[in-house]
Amino acid sequence: MSQSPVWFPSEEYKKSTRMYKWMEKLGFEDYDSFFLQSIDDIAWFWEEAVKELDIKWNKPYQKTLDLSNGLKYPKWFMNGKMNIVHNAVEKWAADSKMRSQDAIVWEGDNGEVKKYTFASLSQEIDSIAAGLSAKGIQPGDIVTLYMPMIPETVIAMFAIAKIGAIFSPAFSGYGAEAVATRINAAGAKVLITADGFYRRGKVISMKEEADRAVSLSPSIEQVIVVRRTGAEVPWNQDKDVEWSELKTKTAAIRTKETDTDTPLMVIYTSGTTGKPKGAVHTHSGFPIKAAFDAGLCMDVCKGDTLFWVTDMGWMMGPFLVFGGLVNGASIVLFEGTPDFPEPDRIWDLVETHHVTHLGISPTLIRSLMRHGTEWIEKHDLSSLKVIGSTGEPWNPEPWMWLFENVCKKNVPIINYSGGTEISGGILGNVLLKPISPITFNSPIPGMDVHVYDSEQNSVLNEVGELVILQPWVGMTNGFWKENERYEQTYWSRWGDTWVHGDWVIQDSEGFWTITGRSDDILNVAGKRLGPAELESALVEHPMVIEAAAIGIPDSVKGETAVCFAVINSSSYDSALLKQELLQLIGKHLGKALLPKEIYFVDELPKTRNGKVMRRVIRAAYLNQNAGDITSLENPAILEAIKNMNLTK
């Protein structure tokens, strides 16, 4: 599946990047040598990284890394004290050159804009932190955030962290049961929510869902409500508190000096079966990894503007906050949807707010492709320095569409893949090497990544398990109250080896390709097949917007493929189209790997951040338990998929 490179950095461009300047400072001119050193001596690497990111310590750490508890539970920056609020906001607010720079630029669904400088953001955080403290929130308490993408969401995160409490963000589109599941797993004491938000010009209520969640969550003592829409909402005088009541004009509250392993955030990620997993992230973990990946790998600099299309309940929401602000960049928060009221909304945001770094998902680009390129041409996108992409594997056609029409073959696309438990990326595209469509040109520095076959041998040019052999800053500090589950999930297969659950290929040219989740992989008559290989063949057809491939049991082959395709037309000859698609797959993969069936569907089940949930498709098709589906934006489609198999 590897493609030839299409983007090549000039020597002048390379030398302008933060990564190159940092390497040069450390005595390296060659990236590959630098990368090898980054995994040969990880303690040295992360010590140099926190220096380069200018992380300020209340009490200097005595040792960078302690592995006395084993690889599963590394201790970073031993005996140091710091608070990430100071490093992300307060130090910039105290800097005469930075205090008046925009920290947050927010745009609502209706086009309303609000801005906070580092100075004004720091003041808001102080005020809310004092209010939370006055309401009895103590260090170590967990506060669940069930909030839309509004400035108060970020202010709440920092105010909670400032007093040494822990925030736990939940996706704004969840229903009550999904929110309650996360509240109860965390044992949260307080819920912060909003009366509602706007989406596609309509008011989406939240308070009613929040109340239902609270009725299922006995640990919640108070519900703090931000007035976003002004709609009338139910009110419980015993529990509900107006956000405006928190604001206090008393003297600024002191920022808590936290230990470097003090939890900052518990963020839940869906499990394949059963309840969600609570990744535990510390003040010196997630924010530093996010800031490193954004600053040194994506070249986010002071004065830049980072905008990722995401929700705070997904990992890329906190990544946006810390990746931008720790580096002294502005961040854009967007309440609305990228194609409302017109298909050019996202390009309008880039132009209006001079976005330098735009983060998207392949699904978003596939959905915009159908509208053509004229919507792009209306806008000046010259501010763009980098486009980041995460959430799922690419297909070549949409990647090239983005590169040619938005990037004008000049702006690099940083394919970026990691996870909630990683605090950022495992694989990426560094700006010192050529970039090819859909692939990654390097592991992220500091990540000791390999591809293993079933016998634990490193393999080249063939699909294998993505594994990590050494710890990194940002690695989840276990699962919240479930360390046995954490060890079973990542460490049970090969001892001291993190098995991530992705199938990848590393080719002899040094490019990496993710072919899917290892629990999505197909094994057709002994031939391992990543779903992306089938899906890329399908979306090559001009009528196919997107596709998903799953494996189902087969009495002859052991397993065979079934595909689902979303079509860009309401009128088509189903039999003829199916025949054309089978010919395409045969051309790319051979007749032995033809799917047993191709179904045409209105949409694919996916999360709000654009991940197609193949395991859920497979479970629905086979009428099995789909496990945790609370992150799905469109669960209704599952019934249609189930019926397809039942009515064959």
XYZ file of C-alpha atoms in Angstrom, residues 49-421:
373
model
C 12.661 17.785 25.874
C 11.380 19.488 29.040
C 14.274 21.952 28.845
C 13.427 22.772 25.234
C 9.747 23.211 26.102
C 10.843 25.536 28.931
C 8.827 23.658 31.564
C 9.050 25.544 34.869
C 9.410 23.603 38.112
C 8.401 24.818 41.572
C 10.877 22.297 42.916
C 13.468 20.832 40.524
C 13.288 17.081 39.987
C 16.192 14.939 41.177
C 16.052 12.124 38.631
C 14.422 12.008 35.204
C 13.297 8.362 35.237
C 12.899 5.682 37.899
C 11.984 2.156 36.738
C 12.066 0.484 40.138
C 8.368 -0.437 39.699
C 9.014 -1.882 36.225
C 8.212 -0.701 32.697
C 4.464 -0.725 33.353
C 4.726 1.961 36.040
C 7.600 4.358 35.283
C 8.145 7.351 37.558
C 9.161 10.522 35.749
C 10.883 13.630 37.154
C 11.310 12.178 40.644
C 10.516 14.473 43.585
C 9.878 17.449 41.326
C 6.937 19.796 41.852
C 5.050 21.777 39.227
C 1.566 22.653 38.060
C 0.712 22.618 34.382
C -1.531 25.688 34.788
C 1.580 27.776 35.357
C 3.325 26.302 32.320
C 0.348 26.633 29.968
C -1.082 29.988 31.058
C 0.413 31.813 34.034
C 3.986 32.115 32.807
C 2.731 33.638 29.538
C 0.385 35.988 31.428
C 3.386 37.213 33.409
C 5.451 37.787 30.241
C 5.161 41.374 29.001
C 5.542 40.240 25.379
C 2.976 37.441 25.639
C 0.283 38.580 28.092
C -1.745 40.431 25.457
C -1.503 37.621 22.878
C -4.657 35.590 22.219
C -4.711 32.306 24.122
C -8.250 31.212 23.155
C -10.218 32.193 20.068
C -13.742 30.776 20.207
C -16.275 30.726 17.412
C -19.849 29.644 18.009
C -22.121 27.783 15.652
C -23.771 31.105 14.722
C -20.464 32.869 13.990
C -20.202 34.630 17.349
C -16.549 35.138 18.369
C -14.924 35.538 21.789
C -11.237 35.943 22.547
C -9.186 35.573 25.714
C -5.618 36.801 25.997
C -3.212 34.901 28.232
C -3.695 37.641 30.841
C -7.497 37.573 30.764
C -7.564 33.764 30.648
C -5.362 33.638 33.747
C -7.734 35.996 35.562
C -10.775 33.895 34.641
C -9.022 30.723 35.824
C -8.128 32.381 39.141
C -11.700 33.503 39.684
C -13.282 30.113 38.929
C -10.602 28.247 40.917
C -11.400 30.366 43.977
C -15.104 29.670 43.463
C -14.565 25.919 43.167
C -12.447 25.940 46.304
C -15.154 27.887 48.143
C -17.655 25.209 47.086
C -15.577 22.609 48.885
C -13.658 21.006 46.017
C -10.410 19.629 47.432
C -7.140 18.390 45.906
C -7.710 14.877 44.531
C -11.461 15.331 43.989
C -12.707 14.422 40.508
C -14.872 16.834 38.536
C -16.597 15.479 35.428
C -16.925 17.930 32.527
C -19.948 17.356 30.288
C -19.495 20.463 28.199
C -19.618 21.739 24.617
C -16.615 23.400 22.957
C -16.925 26.772 24.690
C -14.274 28.844 26.527
C -15.695 27.897 29.933
C -14.721 24.278 29.234
C -11.022 25.167 29.055
C -11.326 27.616 31.963
C -12.882 24.824 34.065
C -10.090 22.383 33.157
C -7.411 24.804 34.310
C -9.317 25.990 37.393
C -9.725 22.382 38.547
C -6.034 21.671 37.911
C -4.979 24.895 39.659
C -6.399 23.732 42.996
C -4.995 20.203 42.622
C -8.270 18.502 41.736
C -8.739 16.202 38.716
C -10.909 16.830 35.662
C -12.586 14.063 33.674
C -13.990 15.190 30.295
C -16.965 13.414 28.696
C -18.064 13.747 25.067
C -20.687 16.499 24.699
C -22.855 14.250 22.520
C -23.219 11.439 25.056
C -26.602 10.493 26.488
C -27.236 10.284 30.221
C -26.298 6.612 30.625
C -22.910 7.075 28.968
C -22.138 10.124 31.129
C -23.276 8.299 34.278
C -21.083 5.306 33.449
C -18.039 7.591 33.403
C -19.073 9.564 36.493
C -19.529 6.363 38.487
C -16.308 4.786 37.244
C -14.403 7.916 38.309
C -16.342 8.507 41.521
C -16.754 12.170 40.554
C -17.927 14.606 43.223
C -19.040 17.458 40.934
C -20.440 17.719 37.399
C -19.910 20.854 35.313
C -22.263 21.176 32.346
C -24.107 23.760 30.231
C -27.758 24.504 29.631
C -27.091 23.509 26.022
C -25.230 24.492 22.868
C -25.865 25.215 19.209
C -25.369 22.728 16.390
C -26.448 23.353 12.798
C -28.458 26.361 13.931
C -30.466 24.430 16.510
C -30.329 24.401 20.288
C -29.089 21.071 21.645
C -30.104 20.741 25.299
C -27.618 19.334 27.827
C -29.010 20.095 31.263
C -31.829 17.553 30.971
C -29.368 14.806 30.020
C -27.037 15.955 32.789
C -29.863 15.701 35.316
C -30.670 12.173 34.177
C -26.986 11.260 34.482
C -26.860 12.706 37.998
C -29.933 10.690 38.988
C -27.871 7.581 38.129
C -24.722 8.860 39.885
C -24.889 8.929 43.693
C -21.397 10.418 44.089
C -22.381 13.783 42.540
C -22.898 16.455 45.205
C -23.118 19.566 43.008
C -23.936 20.414 39.387
C -22.425 23.634 38.037
C -24.233 25.036 35.002
C -22.891 27.408 32.335
C -25.571 29.506 30.623
C -24.731 29.134 26.928
C -28.144 29.301 25.248
C -30.252 30.985 27.925
C -32.952 28.335 27.521
C -35.172 27.512 30.483
C -33.886 24.371 32.178
C -34.939 22.297 35.211
C -33.285 23.462 38.419
C -32.528 21.589 41.626
C -32.004 24.146 44.391
C -30.167 21.613 46.530
C -27.541 20.677 43.937
C -27.456 23.131 41.030
C -25.070 26.091 41.003
C -24.801 28.880 38.445
C -21.336 29.160 36.830
C -21.601 32.914 37.373
C -21.885 32.299 41.123
C -18.395 30.767 41.132
C -16.803 33.979 39.957
C -15.238 35.754 42.874
C -13.418 39.047 43.115
C -11.365 37.920 46.104
C -7.579 37.841 45.966
C -6.100 35.382 43.477
C -5.925 31.831 44.765
C -2.481 30.266 44.902
C -1.686 27.612 42.311
C -1.250 24.247 44.013
C 2.280 22.857 43.825
C 1.592 19.300 42.709
C 3.935 16.346 42.631
C 4.873 15.384 39.095
C 2.827 12.190 39.354
C -0.267 13.940 40.754
C -3.244 13.049 38.548
C -4.428 15.905 36.327
C -7.027 14.146 34.180
C -8.902 10.858 34.002
C -10.161 10.438 30.442
C -12.239 7.461 29.402
C -11.733 5.556 26.185
C -14.125 2.903 24.940
C -13.281 -0.711 25.598
C -13.787 -3.448 23.019
C -16.102 -5.096 25.532
C -17.446 -3.962 28.842
C -17.095 -0.562 30.447
C -14.781 2.257 29.285
C -11.152 2.417 30.423
C -10.042 5.374 32.561
C -6.598 6.538 31.425
C -4.845 8.382 34.270
C -2.731 11.352 33.190
C -0.489 13.505 35.375
C 0.619 17.143 35.419
C 4.038 16.155 34.041
C 2.672 13.523 31.629
C -0.059 14.258 29.106
C 0.625 18.021 28.776
C 4.355 17.518 28.163
C 3.857 14.758 25.587
C 1.133 16.804 23.825
C 3.305 19.929 23.875
C 6.292 17.997 22.534
C 4.364 16.411 19.685
C 2.716 19.710 18.728
C 5.737 21.950 19.248
C 8.719 19.908 18.126
C 7.073 17.497 15.683
C 4.328 19.686 14.179
C 6.344 22.910 14.533
C 3.771 24.828 16.586
C 5.545 28.025 17.667
C 4.767 31.085 19.770
C 2.252 33.210 17.894
C 0.912 30.309 15.811
C -2.763 29.301 15.858
C -3.700 25.652 16.401
C -7.205 24.425 15.534
C -8.213 20.771 15.784
C -11.762 19.743 14.866
C -12.593 17.740 17.977
C -14.525 17.547 21.237
C -13.044 17.845 24.730
C -14.253 14.325 25.489
C -11.824 12.929 22.897
C -8.082 12.891 23.486
C -7.461 15.486 20.777
C -9.466 18.044 22.783
C -6.996 18.159 25.697
C -4.197 17.742 23.114
C -5.387 20.945 21.425
C -5.389 22.787 24.759
C -1.991 21.691 26.047
C -0.296 21.260 22.671
C -1.144 24.856 21.816
C -0.926 26.793 25.083
C 2.213 25.198 26.567
C 3.956 26.273 23.343
C 2.639 29.848 23.603
C 0.320 29.460 20.606
C -3.346 30.443 20.306
C -5.968 27.714 20.160
C -9.262 27.853 18.267
C -12.345 26.315 19.877
C -15.260 25.706 17.515
C -18.770 24.930 18.712
C -20.281 24.124 15.312
C -19.823 21.655 12.473
C -17.322 21.975 9.609
C -19.946 22.083 6.827
C -22.612 24.356 8.352
C -24.144 26.638 7.221
C -22.156 25.967 4.017
C -19.574 23.340 3.032
C -16.788 25.934 3.353
C -17.218 26.615 7.083
C -13.910 25.018 8.024
C -12.010 26.947 5.330
C -13.714 30.150 6.492
C -12.472 29.455 10.031
C -8.918 28.959 8.756
C -9.007 32.241 6.843
C -10.780 34.325 9.504
C -8.603 33.232 12.425
C -5.323 32.866 10.489
C -5.005 29.206 11.480
C -1.470 27.891 11.011
C -2.075 24.294 12.123
C -5.350 22.594 11.206
C -6.275 19.161 12.579
C -8.846 17.024 10.758
C -9.881 13.389 10.272
C -9.981 11.434 7.007
C -13.755 11.048 7.430
C -14.145 14.840 7.499
C -12.231 15.215 4.247
C -14.182 12.407 2.564
C -17.419 14.145 3.531
C -16.223 17.485 2.095
C -14.939 15.990 -1.165
C -18.463 15.472 -2.451
C -19.009 19.269 -2.450
C -16.169 19.868 -4.916
C -13.256 22.293 -4.786
C -15.046 25.585 -5.493
C -15.724 26.030 -1.765
C -11.984 25.900 -1.092
C -11.134 28.416 -3.813
C -13.271 31.087 -2.114
C -10.800 31.372 0.749
C -7.256 32.559 1.394
C -5.608 29.629 3.170
C -2.100 31.060 2.993
C -1.788 31.092 6.811
C -1.634 27.272 6.863
C 1.765 25.806 7.744
C 0.704 22.244 8.552
C -2.375 20.018 8.382
C -2.576 17.295 11.001
C -4.686 14.166 10.647
C -5.695 11.586 13.192
C -8.458 9.192 14.191
C -8.309 6.488 11.516
C -6.297 5.208 8.533
C -6.415 7.161 5.265
C -7.276 5.969 1.787
C -5.015 7.396 -0.965
C -7.716 9.276 -2.924
C -8.979 11.615 -0.161
C -5.406 12.167 1.065
C -4.349 13.327 -2.404
C -7.495 15.437 -2.761
C -6.558 17.288 0.420
C -2.895 17.594 -0.597
C -3.629 18.902 -4.071
C -6.621 21.152 -3.431
C -6.092 22.514 0.078
C -2.341 22.113 0.574
C -1.595 23.065 -3.071
C 1.141 20.393 -2.913
C 3.073 22.687 -0.590
C 1.663 22.398 2.936
C 2.707 19.104 4.592
C 0.103 16.691 5.968
C 1.212 15.218 9.281
C -0.420 11.834 9.634
C -0.487 11.240 13.381
C -1.503 8.108 15.268
C -1.357 7.163 18.917
C -4.084 7.046 21.492
C -5.716 8.265 24.675
C -3.395 6.091 26.762
